[in-house]
């Protein structure tokens, strides 16, 4: 199975209760804004800790309060593409791409630097500073950085938000290719019904 | 004239050692205060700022009590390593270091707080252990603050008077730094010209260090504006 999530999490006044199992390659997490979709991604990536529950991805348990299991973020193998990209401002694009690549065990790498650069069409950006990139370029570099860290699964947080229609379309085609050609489980957070219907095999709604 | 240059050389030596001594400690304290919530954080913060608010003479007296030859730390240092600090230039450096610490911690803490925590989180998801995430993200991004803090500490050390004269005394060629030499000159008839020269040198060195510090802070601010 791709994702197995069953968590109870409380942030301030807001409580998140979510349980789902998905066998699909691409699972969409939808729900009204402010309901805690990003928090769910943070829980899966190990950046937030639910009060109770279990999280397993691709058959490996990452978090389980029953077992006292809580893997550190660096050991979870999440390829997390943040909504705000979070490229490292003091590193050029190429060094951003190589950041996770250098840290990944060579045996777990399943895609090379040259392949990612070609796949995403970012060869002309390698020498640039993140601050000089457009929104679409920033997203593509962030996706490339995540792919190169030898992730076992991808977490995409609103990857098409605030892009113009043309850029969004190009990036959606790209996500389709990642889904079909690279075959790692993907969890996509989105509030756009059209995106979700087109990309996801399974839709989970957070209320 | 050679007299004055030896005073300047001694002052630079004392201030450089003071900053070198304080730099790692100040950064560690700044990081703790900026990034960790722990019991006693407020107390530690107050302790760090103590030299800023207590009369320097009192700080010097506390150093005498602790680091004097019969003080608990001073006696231990002498027994273990044969190190004596009182009445030595190294003691003047210690006094300057303690006085510079709060200013350095403040500058560095601001720069660490300005490093977006979410970048550190991103580094963790990419496979970096906490220590590596610190070394590759927090440290380089707070570098301008480290440099600014060092410059500020250097300027503060150059001007240190009260704690130095109390702890290390005013010994020509050993602990008589610029401010102490100016003070001594004022006690002597006919040393007005020397006092004026030393004062001008002091002003030039301090303004230089402050200008460099300010430039570094501005550069850091400019870079942060680009962070997504």
Coordinates of C-alpha atoms in Angstrom, one line a residue:
Chain A
X1 CA 0.0 0.0 0.0
X2 CA 1.1 3.6 -0.6
X3 CA -0.1 5.5 2.4
X4 CA -1.5 4.4 5.6
X5 CA -2.4 7.3 7.9
X6 CA -4.4 7.3 11.1
X7 CA -3.6 10.3 13.3
X8 CA -5.1 12.5 15.9
X9 CA -3.4 15.9 16.2
X10 CA -4.2 19.0 18.0
X11 CA -2.8 22.4 17.2
X12 CA -4.1 25.1 19.5
X13 CA -7.9 25.1 19.1
X14 CA -7.9 23.0 16.0
X15 CA -8.1 19.2 16.1
X16 CA -7.2 17.0 13.2
X17 CA -8.6 13.6 13.0
X18 CA -7.7 11.7 9.8
X19 CA -7.6 8.1 8.8
X20 CA -7.1 6.7 5.4
X21 CA -5.4 3.9 3.5
X22 CA -4.6 4.4 -0.2
X23 CA -3.2 1.9 -2.6
X24 CA -3.0 4.5 -5.4
X25 CA 0.2 5.9 -6.9
X26 CA -1.2 9.4 -6.5
X27 CA -3.4 10.3 -3.6
X28 CA -5.0 13.7 -3.2
X29 CA -5.7 15.3 0.1
X30 CA -8.4 18.0 -0.2
X31 CA -10.4 20.2 2.2
X32 CA -11.2 23.8 2.9
X33 CA -8.3 26.1 3.6
X34 CA -7.1 26.3 7.1
X35 CA -8.3 22.8 7.9
X36 CA -4.7 21.5 8.4
X37 CA -3.7 19.8 5.2
X38 CA -0.2 21.1 5.4
X39 CA 0.0 19.9 9.0
X40 CA -0.9 16.4 7.9
X41 CA 2.1 16.5 5.4
X42 CA 4.3 17.8 8.3
X43 CA 3.2 14.9 10.4
X44 CA 4.1 12.4 7.6
X45 CA 7.4 14.1 7.0
X46 CA 8.2 14.1 10.7
X47 CA 8.2 17.9 11.2
X48 CA 5.1 17.7 13.4
X49 CA 4.2 15.0 15.9
X50 CA 0.6 13.8 16.2
X51 CA -0.7 13.1 19.7
X52 CA -1.7 9.6 18.7
X53 CA -1.7 7.4 15.6
X54 CA 0.2 5.5 13.0
X55 CA 1.8 6.5 9.8
X56 CA 3.2 4.0 7.3
X57 CA 4.3 4.7 3.7
X58 CA 5.1 2.0 1.1
X59 CA 4.8 -0.6 3.8
X60 CA 7.3 1.0 6.2
X61 CA 6.1 2.4 9.5
X62 CA 7.4 5.9 10.2
X63 CA 5.4 6.8 13.3
X64 CA 3.4 4.7 15.7
X65 CA 2.5 5.8 19.2
X66 CA 1.5 2.2 20.0
X67 CA 5.0 1.0 19.3
X68 CA 6.7 4.2 20.5
X69 CA 8.1 4.7 17.0
X70 CA 8.9 8.2 15.8
X71 CA 11.5 8.3 13.0
X72 CA 13.5 11.6 12.7
X73 CA 12.7 13.6 9.5
X74 CA 16.0 12.7 7.9
X75 CA 15.3 9.0 8.2
X76 CA 11.8 9.0 6.7
X77 CA 12.7 9.4 3.1
X78 CA 10.1 12.1 2.3
X79 CA 10.6 14.1 -0.8
X80 CA 8.7 17.1 0.5
X81 CA 8.0 19.9 -2.0
X82 CA 6.9 22.7 0.3
X83 CA 4.3 25.2 -0.9
X84 CA 6.9 28.0 -0.3
X85 CA 9.6 25.9 -2.0
X86 CA 12.2 26.7 0.7
X87 CA 15.1 26.7 -1.6
X88 CA 18.3 27.6 0.4
X89 CA 18.9 31.3 -0.4
X90 CA 22.7 31.1 0.1
X91 CA 23.2 28.2 -2.4
X92 CA 22.9 28.4 -6.1
X93 CA 20.4 26.2 -7.9
X94 CA 22.9 23.4 -8.6
X95 CA 24.0 23.3 -4.9
X96 CA 20.3 23.2 -3.9
X97 CA 19.8 20.2 -6.1
X98 CA 22.8 18.4 -4.8
X99 CA 22.0 19.1 -1.1
X100 CA 19.9 16.0 -0.6
X101 CA 21.7 14.0 -3.3
X102 CA 25.0 14.2 -1.3
X103 CA 23.3 13.0 1.9
X104 CA 21.4 10.1 0.2
X105 CA 23.0 6.6 0.6
X106 CA 24.2 5.7 -2.9
X107 CA 22.3 2.4 -2.8
X108 CA 19.0 4.2 -2.3
X109 CA 19.4 6.6 -5.2
X110 CA 17.1 5.8 -8.1
X111 CA 17.6 8.8 -10.3
X112 CA 20.7 10.8 -11.3
X113 CA 21.5 14.5 -11.3
X114 CA 21.6 14.7 -15.1
X115 CA 18.3 12.8 -15.5
X116 CA 16.5 15.1 -13.0
X117 CA 17.9 18.2 -14.7
X118 CA 16.7 17.0 -18.1
X119 CA 13.4 15.7 -16.8
X120 CA 12.6 19.0 -15.3
X121 CA 14.2 21.2 -18.0
X122 CA 16.2 23.2 -15.5
X123 CA 19.7 22.9 -17.1
X124 CA 19.8 26.6 -17.8
X125 CA 19.1 27.5 -14.2
X126 CA 21.9 25.6 -12.5
X127 CA 24.2 28.7 -12.0
X128 CA 21.4 31.0 -10.8
X129 CA 20.6 32.1 -7.2
X130 CA 17.1 31.1 -5.9
X131 CA 16.1 34.8 -5.5
X132 CA 16.3 35.3 -9.2
X133 CA 14.0 32.5 -10.2
X134 CA 10.3 32.8 -11.3
X135 CA 7.6 31.0 -9.4
X136 CA 7.4 28.1 -11.9
X137 CA 11.2 27.8 -12.0
X138 CA 11.4 27.8 -8.2
X139 CA 8.8 24.9 -8.0
X140 CA 10.7 22.8 -10.6
X141 CA 14.0 23.2 -8.7
X142 CA 12.2 22.3 -5.4
X143 CA 10.8 19.2 -7.1
X144 CA 14.3 18.3 -8.5
X145 CA 15.9 18.8 -5.1
X146 CA 13.3 16.5 -3.5
X147 CA 13.7 13.8 -6.3
X148 CA 17.5 13.8 -5.9
X149 CA 17.3 13.1 -2.1
X150 CA 16.4 9.5 -3.0
X151 CA 12.9 9.8 -1.5
X152 CA 10.7 6.8 -0.9
X153 CA 7.6 8.9 -1.5
X154 CA 6.7 12.5 -2.5
X155 CA 4.7 15.1 -0.6
X156 CA 3.5 17.9 -2.8
X157 CA 1.9 20.9 -1.1
X158 CA -0.2 22.9 -3.6
X159 CA 2.5 22.7 -6.3
X160 CA 0.3 24.5 -8.9
X161 CA -0.9 27.4 -6.7
X162 CA -0.2 30.9 -7.8
X163 CA 1.2 29.8 -11.2
X164 CA -0.4 31.1 -14.4
X165 CA -2.4 28.6 -16.4
X166 CA 0.4 27.8 -18.8
X167 CA 2.9 27.1 -16.1
X168 CA 0.5 25.1 -14.0
X169 CA -0.3 23.0 -17.1
X170 CA 3.4 22.3 -17.7
X171 CA 4.0 21.4 -14.1
X172 CA 0.8 19.2 -14.0
X173 CA 2.1 17.2 -17.0
X174 CA 5.4 16.8 -15.2
X175 CA 3.6 15.4 -12.1
X176 CA 1.8 13.0 -14.3
X177 CA 5.1 11.8 -15.7
X178 CA 6.6 11.4 -12.2
X179 CA 3.5 9.5 -11.3
X180 CA 3.6 7.2 -14.3
X181 CA 7.3 6.9 -15.0
X182 CA 9.0 7.1 -11.6
X183 CA 6.4 5.1 -9.8
X184 CA 6.8 6.3 -6.2
X185 CA 3.8 7.1 -4.0
X186 CA 2.7 10.7 -4.1
X187 CA 0.5 12.6 -1.7
X188 CA -0.8 15.8 -3.3
X189 CA -2.4 18.6 -1.3
X190 CA -4.7 20.7 -3.4
X191 CA -7.9 22.8 -3.3
X192 CA -8.5 22.6 -7.0
X193 CA -11.1 20.0 -8.0
X194 CA -9.9 20.0 -11.6
X195 CA -6.3 19.2 -10.7
X196 CA -7.4 16.5 -8.3
X197 CA -9.8 14.8 -10.8
X198 CA -7.1 14.7 -13.4
X199 CA -4.1 13.5 -11.3
X200 CA -5.4 11.5 -8.3
X201 CA -6.4 7.8 -8.2
X202 CA -7.9 8.4 -4.7
X203 CA -9.2 11.5 -3.0
X204 CA -9.1 11.9 0.7
X205 CA -11.1 14.8 2.3
X206 CA -10.0 16.4 5.5
X207 CA -12.8 18.2 7.4
Chain B
X1 CA 55.9 57.9 19.4
X2 CA 57.2 54.3 19.8
X3 CA 55.6 54.3 23.2
X4 CA 52.2 55.0 21.7
X5 CA 52.6 52.2 19.1
X6 CA 53.4 49.7 21.8
X7 CA 50.2 50.7 23.6
X8 CA 48.2 50.3 20.4
X9 CA 49.9 46.9 19.7
X10 CA 49.1 45.7 23.2
X11 CA 45.5 47.0 22.9
X12 CA 45.0 45.1 19.6
X13 CA 46.5 42.0 21.0
X14 CA 44.3 42.1 24.1
X15 CA 41.2 42.8 22.0
X16 CA 41.9 40.1 19.4
X17 CA 42.4 37.5 22.1
X18 CA 39.3 38.7 23.9
X19 CA 37.2 38.3 20.8
X20 CA 38.7 34.9 19.9
X21 CA 38.0 33.7 23.4
X22 CA 34.4 34.9 23.4
X23 CA 33.4 34.1 19.8
X24 CA 32.5 30.4 20.2
X25 CA 31.0 30.8 23.6
X26 CA 28.9 33.8 22.5
X27 CA 27.6 32.0 19.4
X28 CA 26.7 28.9 21.5
X29 CA 24.8 31.1 24.0
X30 CA 23.2 33.1 21.2
X31 CA 22.0 29.8 19.5
X32 CA 20.7 28.4 22.8
X33 CA 18.7 31.6 23.6
X34 CA 17.4 32.0 20.0
X35 CA 16.4 28.4 19.3
X36 CA 15.8 26.5 22.5
X37 CA 13.1 26.8 25.1
X38 CA 14.5 25.4 28.4
X39 CA 13.9 26.1 32.1
X40 CA 16.3 28.8 33.2
X41 CA 16.5 30.5 29.8
X42 CA 15.5 33.8 31.4
X43 CA 18.1 33.4 34.1
X44 CA 20.8 32.6 31.6
X45 CA 19.8 35.6 29.5
X46 CA 20.1 37.8 32.6
X47 CA 23.5 36.3 33.5
X48 CA 24.8 37.0 30.0
X49 CA 23.6 40.6 30.2
X50 CA 25.0 41.1 33.7
X51 CA 28.3 42.8 32.6
X52 CA 26.2 45.3 30.5
X53 CA 24.3 46.6 33.5
X54 CA 26.6 46.0 36.5
X55 CA 29.3 48.7 37.1
X56 CA 32.5 47.5 35.3
X57 CA 34.4 47.8 38.6
X58 CA 32.1 45.2 40.1
X59 CA 32.7 42.9 37.2
X60 CA 36.4 43.4 37.7
X61 CA 36.1 42.6 41.4
X62 CA 34.0 39.4 40.6
X63 CA 36.8 38.4 38.2
X64 CA 39.4 39.0 41.0
X65 CA 37.3 36.8 43.4
X66 CA 37.0 34.0 40.8
X67 CA 40.2 34.2 38.8
X68 CA 42.6 35.7 41.4
X69 CA 45.5 33.4 42.5
X70 CA 43.5 32.3 45.5
X71 CA 40.1 32.3 43.7
X72 CA 38.5 28.9 42.9
X73 CA 39.1 29.1 39.2
X74 CA 42.4 31.1 39.4
X75 CA 43.9 28.6 41.8
X76 CA 42.8 25.7 39.7
X77 CA 44.2 27.2 36.5
X78 CA 47.5 27.9 38.2
X79 CA 47.8 24.4 39.7
X80 CA 46.7 22.5 36.5
X81 CA 48.3 24.6 33.7
X82 CA 50.5 27.2 35.5
X83 CA 48.3 29.9 34.1
X84 CA 48.1 33.2 36.0
X85 CA 45.7 35.9 34.8
X86 CA 45.9 38.7 37.3
X87 CA 48.2 41.5 36.4
X88 CA 48.9 39.9 33.0
X89 CA 47.8 40.9 29.5
X90 CA 45.9 37.7 29.3
X91 CA 43.9 38.9 32.3
X92 CA 43.2 42.1 30.5
X93 CA 41.9 40.0 27.6
X94 CA 39.7 38.0 30.0
X95 CA 38.2 41.2 31.5
X96 CA 37.6 42.6 28.0
X97 CA 36.1 39.3 26.9
X98 CA 33.6 39.2 29.7
X99 CA 32.6 42.8 29.0
X100 CA 32.2 42.2 25.3
X101 CA 30.1 39.0 25.7
X102 CA 26.6 40.5 26.1
X103 CA 27.0 42.7 23.0
X104 CA 28.3 39.8 20.9
X105 CA 25.5 37.5 22.1
X106 CA 22.9 40.1 21.2
X107 CA 24.2 40.7 17.7
X108 CA 24.5 36.9 17.0
X109 CA 21.2 36.1 18.5
X110 CA 19.4 38.5 16.2
X111 CA 21.1 37.0 13.2
X112 CA 20.2 33.4 14.2
X113 CA 16.6 34.3 14.9
X114 CA 16.5 35.8 11.4
X115 CA 17.4 32.5 9.8
X116 CA 14.1 30.9 8.7
X117 CA 13.5 27.7 10.8
X118 CA 11.6 26.3 7.9
X119 CA 14.8 26.1 5.9
X120 CA 16.3 24.0 8.6
X121 CA 13.2 21.8 8.4
X122 CA 13.6 21.5 4.7
X123 CA 17.2 20.4 5.2
X124 CA 16.1 17.7 7.7
X125 CA 13.6 16.2 5.2
X126 CA 16.4 16.1 2.6
X127 CA 18.4 13.8 4.9
X128 CA 20.4 16.2 7.1
X129 CA 20.9 15.3 10.7
X130 CA 20.3 18.2 13.2
X131 CA 24.1 19.0 13.4
X132 CA 24.5 19.0 9.6
X133 CA 21.4 21.1 9.1
X134 CA 22.9 23.6 11.6
X135 CA 26.3 23.6 9.9
X136 CA 25.0 24.0 6.3
X137 CA 22.0 26.2 6.9
X138 CA 21.9 28.1 10.2
X139 CA 25.7 28.8 10.5
X140 CA 26.3 30.2 7.0
X141 CA 23.1 32.2 7.0
X142 CA 24.0 33.8 10.3
X143 CA 27.6 34.5 9.3
X144 CA 27.1 38.2 8.8
X145 CA 25.8 38.4 12.3
X146 CA 28.8 36.5 13.6
X147 CA 31.1 39.0 11.9
X148 CA 29.1 41.9 13.1
X149 CA 29.1 40.6 16.7
X150 CA 32.9 40.0 16.5
X151 CA 33.4 43.6 15.3
X152 CA 31.2 45.0 18.0
X153 CA 33.0 42.9 20.6
X154 CA 36.3 44.1 19.3
X155 CA 35.3 47.7 19.6
X156 CA 34.0 47.1 23.1
X157 CA 37.2 45.4 24.1
X158 CA 39.3 48.3 22.8
X159 CA 37.4 50.6 25.1
X160 CA 37.4 48.4 28.2
X161 CA 38.6 50.3 31.3
X162 CA 36.9 49.6 34.6
X163 CA 37.0 45.8 34.8
X164 CA 40.5 45.8 33.3
X165 CA 42.0 48.2 35.8
X166 CA 40.3 46.4 38.7
X167 CA 41.3 42.9 37.6
X168 CA 44.5 43.2 35.6
X169 CA 45.7 46.6 37.1
X170 CA 47.5 49.3 35.1
X171 CA 51.0 48.0 34.3
X172 CA 52.9 49.7 31.5
X173 CA 53.7 47.2 28.7
X174 CA 51.6 44.5 30.2
X175 CA 48.0 45.6 30.9
X176 CA 48.1 49.3 30.0
X177 CA 45.8 49.4 27.0
X178 CA 44.6 52.5 25.2
X179 CA 42.1 53.7 27.7
X180 CA 44.4 53.0 30.6
X181 CA 47.3 54.8 28.9
X182 CA 45.0 57.8 28.4
X183 CA 43.9 57.7 32.0
X184 CA 47.6 57.5 33.1
X185 CA 48.6 60.4 30.8
X186 CA 45.9 62.5 32.3
X187 CA 47.6 62.1 35.7
X188 CA 50.9 63.3 34.4
X189 CA 51.8 67.0 33.8
X190 CA 52.9 67.7 30.2
X191 CA 51.4 64.6 28.6
X192 CA 48.5 66.4 26.9
X193 CA 49.9 65.8 23.4
X194 CA 50.2 62.1 24.1
X195 CA 46.7 61.9 25.5
X196 CA 45.4 63.6 22.4
X197 CA 47.2 61.3 20.1
X198 CA 46.0 58.2 21.9
X199 CA 42.5 59.5 22.0
X200 CA 42.5 60.1 18.3
X201 CA 43.8 56.6 17.7
X202 CA 41.1 55.2 19.9
X203 CA 38.3 57.0 18.1
X204 CA 39.6 56.0 14.7
X205 CA 39.9 52.3 15.7
X206 CA 36.4 52.2 17.3
X207 CA 34.6 54.0 14.5
X208 CA 36.3 51.7 12.0
X209 CA 35.1 48.6 13.8
X210 CA 31.6 50.0 14.2
X211 CA 31.4 51.0 10.5
X212 CA 32.5 47.5 9.4
X213 CA 30.0 45.9 11.8
X214 CA 27.1 48.1 10.5
X215 CA 28.0 47.3 6.9
X216 CA 27.9 43.6 7.7
X217 CA 24.5 43.9 9.3
X218 CA 23.1 45.8 6.3
X219 CA 24.5 43.2 3.9
X220 CA 22.8 40.5 6.0
X221 CA 19.5 42.4 5.9
X222 CA 19.7 42.8 2.2
X223 CA 20.3 39.1 1.6
X224 CA 17.4 38.1 3.9
X225 CA 15.0 40.2 1.8
X226 CA 15.5 37.6 -0.9
X227 CA 14.5 34.6 1.3
X228 CA 11.2 33.2 0.1

